[in-house]
Short mmCIF file of C-alpha atoms in Angstrom, two decimals:
data_model
loop_
_atom_site.label_atom_id
_atom_site.label_comp_id
_atom_site.label_asym_id
_atom_site.label_seq_id
_atom_site.Cartn_x
_atom_site.Cartn_y
_atom_site.Cartn_z
CA MET X 216 2.54 -78.77 -60.29
CA LYS X 217 4.73 -77.23 -57.46
CA SER X 218 6.09 -74.24 -57.84
CA THR X 219 8.74 -72.67 -55.99
CA VAL X 220 9.68 -68.22 -55.35
CA ARG X 221 11.92 -67.66 -54.08
CA LEU X 222 12.82 -63.96 -52.31
CA ASP X 223 15.82 -62.34 -51.47
CA TYR X 224 15.81 -59.54 -48.23
CA GLN X 225 19.12 -58.10 -46.88
CA PHE X 226 19.18 -56.53 -43.43
CA THR X 227 21.46 -54.17 -42.42
CA VAL X 228 23.04 -54.43 -39.09
CA THR X 229 24.73 -52.53 -36.66
CA ASP X 230 27.45 -53.40 -34.13
CA CYS X 231 26.21 -50.85 -30.81
CA ILE X 232 28.83 -50.89 -29.17
CA LYS X 233 27.26 -48.47 -26.56
CA ALA X 234 23.37 -49.55 -26.11
CA THR X 235 21.67 -46.07 -25.82
CA VAL X 236 19.23 -45.64 -22.65
CA SER X 237 15.91 -43.51 -22.69
CA ASP X 238 15.38 -42.45 -19.02
CA MET X 239 13.02 -39.36 -17.49
CA LEU X 240 12.69 -38.18 -13.32
CA THR X 241 9.01 -39.26 -12.92
CA PRO X 242 7.16 -39.12 -9.89
CA LEU X 243 8.10 -42.51 -8.60
CA GLU X 244 11.67 -40.87 -8.27
CA ASP X 245 10.26 -37.13 -6.85
CA PRO X 246 6.42 -36.53 -6.21
CA THR X 247 7.90 -32.37 -6.05
CA ILE X 248 8.07 -32.23 -10.29
CA LEU X 249 4.36 -32.42 -9.75
CA CYS X 250 4.20 -29.74 -6.97
CA ASP X 251 3.82 -26.89 -9.77
CA GLY X 252 0.03 -28.30 -10.92
CA LEU X 253 -0.02 -27.78 -14.30
CA THR X 254 3.20 -26.90 -15.28
CA VAL X 255 6.06 -29.73 -14.86
CA ASP X 256 9.55 -29.55 -14.97
CA PHE X 257 10.92 -32.60 -17.01
CA THR X 258 15.05 -33.86 -17.08
CA SER X 259 15.79 -36.32 -18.97
CA GLN X 260 18.35 -39.26 -17.28
CA SER X 261 19.46 -40.63 -20.83
CA ASN X 262 22.41 -41.13 -21.82
CA SER X 263 22.45 -39.68 -24.52
CA ALA X 264 21.81 -35.39 -25.62
CA ASP X 265 20.28 -35.98 -28.67
CA VAL X 266 16.81 -36.56 -27.03
CA PHE X 267 13.11 -35.73 -28.25
CA TRP X 268 9.63 -35.03 -26.19
CA ASP X 269 6.41 -34.98 -27.27
CA PHE X 270 4.07 -34.93 -23.82
CA GLY X 271 1.22 -36.42 -24.84
CA VAL X 272 -1.60 -34.00 -25.05
CA PRO X 273 -4.36 -35.25 -27.78
CA GLY X 274 -4.60 -33.33 -31.05
CA VAL X 275 -1.68 -31.27 -31.13
CA ASN X 276 1.79 -31.70 -32.40
CA THR X 277 3.81 -28.75 -30.83
CA ASP X 278 3.34 -30.30 -27.44
CA THR X 279 6.76 -31.13 -28.07
CA SER X 280 10.70 -30.32 -27.12
CA SER X 281 14.39 -31.17 -27.76
CA LEU X 282 15.73 -29.72 -24.54
CA LEU X 283 17.20 -32.43 -21.91
CA LYS X 284 15.10 -29.83 -19.09
CA PRO X 285 12.54 -28.30 -20.93
CA THR X 286 8.91 -26.92 -18.79
CA PHE X 287 5.49 -27.98 -20.15
CA THR X 288 2.37 -26.15 -19.01
CA PHE X 289 -0.55 -29.29 -20.27
CA PRO X 290 -4.21 -27.20 -21.31
CA GLY X 291 -5.53 -28.93 -17.76
CA PRO X 292 -5.69 -31.75 -15.85
CA GLY X 293 -5.56 -35.26 -16.42
CA ALA X 294 -3.19 -38.27 -17.38
CA TYR X 295 -0.86 -37.73 -20.02
CA LYS X 296 1.26 -39.85 -21.37
CA VAL X 297 4.49 -38.33 -22.04
CA THR X 298 7.56 -39.99 -24.08
CA LEU X 299 10.97 -39.43 -24.32
CA TYR X 300 13.42 -39.82 -27.49
CA ALA X 301 16.74 -40.60 -27.26
CA GLY X 302 19.27 -41.19 -29.31
CA THR X 303 17.10 -40.15 -32.34
CA LYS X 304 20.09 -39.63 -35.29
CA SER X 305 21.19 -43.62 -33.82
CA PRO X 306 19.79 -46.50 -35.09
CA CYS X 307 20.65 -47.24 -31.47
CA GLY X 308 17.45 -45.19 -30.43
CA ASP X 309 15.58 -46.00 -27.43
CA THR X 310 12.52 -44.62 -26.12
CA THR X 311 10.31 -44.91 -22.61
CA GLU X 312 7.41 -43.32 -21.71
CA PHE X 313 5.28 -42.93 -18.16
CA ILE X 314 2.30 -41.47 -17.69
CA PHE X 315 2.08 -38.00 -15.16
CA ASN X 316 -1.25 -37.59 -13.96
CA VAL X 317 -1.51 -33.68 -13.21
CA SER X 318 -3.61 -31.25 -11.82
CA ASN X 319 -4.74 -27.56 -11.33
CA PRO X 320 -2.38 -25.97 -8.39
CA VAL X 321 -3.02 -25.88 -4.68
CA LEU X 322 -3.34 -21.56 -4.21
CA PRO X 323 -3.54 -21.47 -0.56
CA GLU X 324 -5.88 -18.18 0.04
CA PHE X 325 -6.75 -16.22 3.63
CA PHE X 326 -8.64 -13.64 5.02
CA TRP X 327 -8.94 -11.89 8.31
CA THR X 328 -11.23 -9.64 9.62
CA GLY X 329 -10.96 -7.67 13.81
CA GLN X 330 -9.43 -4.63 14.80
CA THR X 331 -6.46 -3.03 13.05
CA CYS X 332 -5.61 -0.27 15.02
CA PHE X 333 -3.32 -0.39 17.13
CA GLU X 334 -4.57 0.52 20.34
CA ALA X 335 -8.12 -2.34 20.49
CA GLN X 336 -6.24 -4.65 17.91
CA ALA X 337 -7.20 -8.11 17.83
CA VAL X 338 -7.07 -9.72 14.48
CA ASP X 339 -8.70 -13.33 13.53
CA PHE X 340 -7.32 -14.75 10.35
CA ARG X 341 -8.92 -17.98 8.56
CA PRO X 342 -7.63 -19.77 5.35
CA ILE X 343 -10.04 -19.94 2.74
CA THR X 344 -8.90 -22.72 0.86
CA GLY X 345 -10.51 -26.03 1.64
CA PHE X 346 -7.25 -28.55 1.99
CA PRO X 347 -8.10 -32.75 2.51
CA ALA X 348 -7.01 -34.52 5.56
CA GLY X 349 -3.85 -35.09 6.12
CA THR X 350 -2.73 -31.23 5.00
CA THR X 351 -0.04 -29.75 7.90
CA TYR X 352 -0.22 -25.72 8.23
CA LEU X 353 2.52 -23.49 8.87
CA TRP X 354 1.49 -19.78 10.16
CA GLU X 355 4.02 -17.35 10.44
CA PHE X 356 3.86 -13.77 11.47
CA ASP X 357 6.70 -11.58 12.60
CA SER X 358 8.91 -11.54 15.94
CA THR X 359 6.42 -8.89 17.29
CA ALA X 360 3.52 -10.74 17.19
CA ALA X 361 1.78 -12.20 19.84
CA PHE X 362 1.75 -15.52 18.42
CA PRO X 363 4.56 -15.65 15.66
CA THR X 364 4.47 -19.39 14.47
CA PHE X 365 1.49 -22.09 14.72
CA THR X 366 0.19 -24.88 12.90
CA GLN X 367 -2.92 -25.12 12.41
CA PRO X 368 -5.80 -23.92 10.49
CA ASN X 369 -6.97 -21.31 12.62
CA PRO X 370 -4.44 -19.36 14.55
CA PRO X 371 -5.12 -18.36 17.91
CA ILE X 372 -6.60 -13.78 17.92
CA GLN X 373 -3.47 -11.91 16.77
CA SER X 374 -2.17 -8.59 18.09
CA TRP X 375 1.71 -6.70 17.48
CA SER X 376 3.70 -4.99 19.81
CA VAL X 377 4.50 -2.70 17.58
CA PRO X 378 2.33 -0.36 14.74
CA GLY X 379 3.19 -0.84 11.06
CA LYS X 380 2.93 -2.95 8.54
CA HIS X 381 3.13 -6.99 9.29
CA TYR X 382 4.07 -9.38 6.95
CA ILE X 383 1.95 -12.92 7.06
CA SER X 384 2.59 -16.41 5.77
CA LEU X 385 0.46 -19.22 5.25
CA SER X 386 2.55 -22.68 4.40
CA VAL X 387 0.33 -26.07 3.90
CA LYS X 388 1.74 -28.87 2.87
CA VAL X 389 -0.22 -31.33 1.01
CA GLY X 390 1.43 -35.08 0.20
CA PHE X 391 5.02 -34.03 -0.82
CA CYS X 392 4.22 -30.53 -1.67
CA THR X 393 3.93 -27.27 0.07
CA TYR X 394 2.81 -24.20 -1.23
CA THR X 395 2.83 -20.92 0.35
CA LYS X 396 0.26 -17.59 0.68
CA ARG X 397 1.85 -14.09 1.47
CA ASP X 398 0.61 -11.14 2.27
CA SER X 399 0.85 -7.91 4.59
CA ILE X 400 -1.64 -6.13 7.01
CA GLU X 401 -0.99 -3.23 8.66
CA ILE X 402 -1.77 -2.00 12.36
CA SER X 403 -2.52 1.77 12.34
CA TYR X 404 -1.50 4.14 15.36
CA LEU X 405 -3.78 7.00 16.07
CA SER X 406 -6.20 6.44 13.43
CA ALA X 407 -9.35 7.67 14.26
CA ASN X 408 -11.45 9.97 12.99
CA VAL X 409 -10.52 12.79 15.50
CA ASP X 410 -11.18 16.65 14.35
CA ALA X 411 -10.26 19.29 17.14
CA GLY X 412 -12.40 21.94 15.21
CA PRO X 413 -10.94 25.01 12.75
CA ASN X 414 -8.08 27.41 13.59
CA GLN X 415 -8.86 30.16 15.18
CA THR X 416 -8.15 34.04 16.17
CA VAL X 417 -8.73 35.28 19.32
CA SER X 418 -7.69 38.75 20.95
CA LEU X 419 -5.31 38.57 24.17
CA GLY X 420 -6.97 37.69 27.56
CA GLU X 421 -9.93 36.13 25.67
CA TRP X 422 -11.21 32.46 26.43
CA ALA X 423 -10.78 30.58 22.77
CA ARG X 424 -13.87 27.51 22.30
CA LEU X 425 -12.39 24.41 21.68
CA ARG X 426 -15.27 21.79 20.24
CA ALA X 427 -14.13 18.72 19.49
CA THR X 428 -15.45 15.30 17.55
CA GLY X 429 -15.11 11.73 16.53
CA GLY X 430 -15.25 10.10 19.82
CA SER X 431 -15.53 9.32 23.77
CA ASP X 432 -12.83 9.51 26.54
CA TYR X 433 -11.05 12.85 24.78
CA TYR X 434 -8.43 14.32 26.46
CA TRP X 435 -6.96 18.00 26.05
CA TYR X 436 -3.23 19.62 26.10
CA ALA X 437 -1.47 22.23 24.58
CA ASP X 438 2.24 23.04 23.28
CA ASP X 439 2.13 25.79 26.09
CA GLU X 440 1.04 26.21 29.56
CA VAL X 441 -2.94 27.20 29.23
CA GLU X 442 -5.76 27.25 31.26
CA MET X 443 -8.41 25.06 30.26
CA SER X 444 -11.67 24.83 32.02
CA SER X 445 -11.43 20.89 31.72
CA ARG X 446 -8.96 18.39 29.63
CA ILE X 447 -11.54 15.13 29.41
CA THR X 448 -14.70 16.83 27.87
CA ALA X 449 -15.34 17.37 23.78
CA ASN X 450 -15.70 20.95 24.20
CA THR X 451 -13.68 23.40 26.82
CA LEU X 452 -12.09 26.28 27.35
CA ALA X 453 -8.57 27.52 26.91
CA ARG X 454 -7.56 30.83 28.34
CA MET X 455 -5.52 33.17 26.12
CA GLU X 456 -3.40 35.24 28.54
CA GLU X 457 0.17 35.69 26.02
CA VAL X 458 -0.12 37.09 22.46
CA ASP X 459 1.25 33.41 21.38
CA THR X 460 -0.01 30.92 18.37
CA VAL X 461 -0.70 28.36 20.41
CA LYS X 462 -0.90 24.45 19.13
CA PHE X 463 -4.18 22.50 21.01
CA TYR X 464 -4.20 18.67 20.66
CA VAL X 465 -7.02 16.36 21.14
CA ARG X 466 -6.67 12.43 21.53
CA ALA X 467 -9.60 10.75 21.89
CA ARG X 468 -11.72 6.64 21.69
CA ASP X 469 -13.82 6.24 18.88
CA GLU X 470 -16.78 3.14 19.61
CA PHE X 471 -14.26 0.27 18.17
CA GLY X 472 -11.41 1.78 20.82
CA CYS X 473 -9.14 2.88 18.13
CA GLU X 474 -7.48 6.29 19.25
CA GLY X 475 -7.59 9.59 17.07
CA LEU X 476 -5.47 12.63 17.76
CA ASP X 477 -6.02 15.45 16.19
CA SER X 478 -4.56 19.60 16.45
CA THR X 479 -5.82 22.88 16.08
CA LEU X 480 -4.15 26.54 16.13
CA VAL X 481 -4.97 29.74 18.11
CA PHE X 482 -3.95 32.40 17.09
CA VAL X 483 -3.21 35.21 19.90
CA LEU X 484 -3.90 38.69 19.18
CA ASN X 485 -3.23 42.50 21.45
CA GLY X 486 -6.48 43.68 21.44
CA ASP X 487 -5.22 46.78 19.56
CA ALA X 488 -3.50 44.92 16.71
CA PRO X 489 -5.37 43.51 14.18
CA GLY X 490 -6.21 40.18 12.97
CA PRO X 491 -5.53 38.95 9.08
CA ILE X 492 -7.05 41.96 6.88
CA ASN X 493 -9.18 40.54 4.09
CA PHE X 494 -8.37 43.85 1.79
CA PHE X 495 -6.03 45.12 0.01
CA SER X 496 -5.25 48.01 -2.79
CA PRO X 497 -1.36 47.03 -4.33
CA ASN X 498 -1.56 50.09 -6.41
CA GLY X 499 1.56 52.09 -5.37
CA ASP X 500 0.23 54.66 -2.72
CA GLY X 501 2.56 53.78 0.47
CA VAL X 502 -0.99 52.10 1.60
CA ASN X 503 -2.43 49.19 2.49
CA ASP X 504 0.09 47.73 -0.56
CA GLU X 505 0.79 44.15 0.32
CA PHE X 506 -1.07 41.20 1.68
CA ASP X 507 -0.07 41.36 5.50
CA LEU X 508 -0.45 38.34 6.80
CA LYS X 509 2.18 38.37 10.26
CA SER X 510 -0.52 38.16 12.97
CA ILE X 511 -0.53 34.80 12.18
CA ASN X 512 3.06 34.34 10.02
CA PRO X 513 4.87 36.51 12.05
CA ASP X 514 8.00 34.95 11.32
CA ASN X 515 7.71 34.37 7.55
CA ALA X 516 7.75 30.61 8.09
CA TYR X 517 4.26 29.44 6.45
CA SER X 518 3.78 28.50 3.12
CA LEU X 519 0.71 30.36 0.98
CA VAL X 520 -1.20 29.87 -1.38
CA ILE X 521 -3.55 31.97 -3.66
CA PHE X 522 -6.79 31.02 -5.86
CA ASN X 523 -9.00 32.76 -7.99
CA ARG X 524 -12.43 33.08 -7.77
CA TRP X 525 -12.74 30.05 -10.30
CA GLY X 526 -10.43 27.73 -7.73
CA SER X 527 -7.69 27.79 -9.78
CA GLU X 528 -4.00 28.35 -8.54
CA VAL X 529 -2.85 31.58 -9.52
CA TRP X 530 0.29 32.42 -6.80
CA SER X 531 1.78 30.16 -4.12
CA VAL X 532 5.28 30.65 -2.31
CA LYS X 533 7.09 28.97 1.02
CA GLU X 534 8.63 30.92 3.80
CA TYR X 535 5.70 33.68 2.94
CA GLN X 536 7.14 37.58 3.69
CA ASN X 537 3.49 38.89 3.96
CA ASP X 538 4.52 41.12 0.50
CA TRP X 539 2.56 39.31 -2.27
CA SER X 540 1.63 42.54 -3.73
CA GLY X 541 -1.73 40.96 -6.37
CA VAL X 542 -0.05 39.26 -9.53
CA ASP X 543 0.46 36.11 -10.99
CA TYR X 544 3.05 33.67 -11.38
CA GLY X 545 4.89 36.14 -14.88
CA TYR X 546 4.45 38.69 -12.00
CA ASN X 547 1.75 40.20 -13.89
CA GLU X 548 -0.96 42.33 -12.41
CA LEU X 549 -4.19 40.13 -11.45
CA PRO X 550 -7.28 42.27 -11.72
CA ASP X 551 -9.41 43.19 -8.73
CA GLY X 552 -11.42 41.02 -7.43
CA THR X 553 -11.47 38.09 -4.88
CA TYR X 554 -9.38 35.29 -3.94
CA TYR X 555 -8.96 33.02 -1.62
CA TYR X 556 -5.71 32.37 0.35
CA ILE X 557 -4.00 29.26 2.45
CA LEU X 558 -1.86 29.74 4.70
CA HIS X 559 0.00 26.23 5.25
CA ASP X 560 2.46 24.79 7.28
CA GLN X 561 3.93 21.66 5.01
CA GLY X 562 0.07 21.07 4.05
CA GLU X 563 -1.06 21.50 7.64
CA VAL X 564 -3.74 24.26 7.66
CA ILE X 565 -2.92 27.09 9.30
CA TYR X 566 -5.52 29.54 8.09
CA LYS X 567 -7.81 30.13 4.84
CA SER X 568 -9.62 33.04 4.02
CA ALA X 569 -10.88 35.21 0.89
CA ILE X 570 -8.73 38.18 0.49
CA THR X 571 -10.14 41.36 -1.71
CA LEU X 572 -7.83 43.15 -4.54
CA MET X 573 -9.03 46.28 -5.01
CA ARG X 574 -6.22 48.93 -7.09
CA ASP X 575 -8.77 51.61 -8.03
CA THR X 576 -8.79 53.30 -4.26
CA ASP X 577 -7.18 54.92 -1.44
CA GLY X 578 -6.27 52.10 0.56
CA ARG X 579 -9.65 51.62 2.65
CA PRO X 580 -12.02 49.25 1.63
#
């Protein structure tokens, strides 16, 4: 016996007057969207603002976005199937997919070797990162460089016409992508560690003994007319024939060809005048009550810093008036004992020594 079963179906037919089309920008249209490595800027080209992205990371359900132009960073290199749904709230929605092959970003690096002092500069730049065949290079230096630009992997030995900080960039183009690394280099002037020796005090008519270290090819000169036994040796003598403070300079070259400059002061005292004192007694008796440094600070132009025997600063002043009376910052009398002082001109040490403070005395050590 043959039986008949009747099944009824209901269909909803929607009249899509305007069809929704899902479309995205892909590397086929713009290869540069993969130039940032694992981070990709996506663009919906759909004709609907109602979109939903699935970036295709396996085992992850948070790799989504509803933005028209989302940015997404993939967890690692690989091929990811990216799906774009357009018109998600419409029965006339559409879907498109594309495989994005992402890779780690290219980070160009470079290093340099050689001398960076201005007098003997010769700097050799080399890229560190290896790049595939067909990569193009662009080195860019500033306009004061011997070679402002260069388009090969290894530029010639570089130098600059002025000292100071100079900027360097290396741009490499791999396929459709350009990557740039920027850095700076300091070309120093007179940076060799030349030492003109300590400041000294001599009597009028004596010879000052000048001793320089730290280089070769020395040349001495002064800020005043002074007779010198030699200007081109490390050690020389200078005859001091006027009561004055004379600044001597020495310029020299080190083993690498870098030059340096240093200076030292010679205080010239009248034969009858005392040098810097090493004792004073601020007890109000009118004798030796103030720390008098007129012999080396005649114009009251230098700054003075006082330290106690443990190295703690107890007093300081700019443009010292040769009138310290043995007090601290609160004008409290400091105890008797030995103190240490530095006389300086904007950080440059003019003179440093010890001074004994003793109040219970007749003003004489």
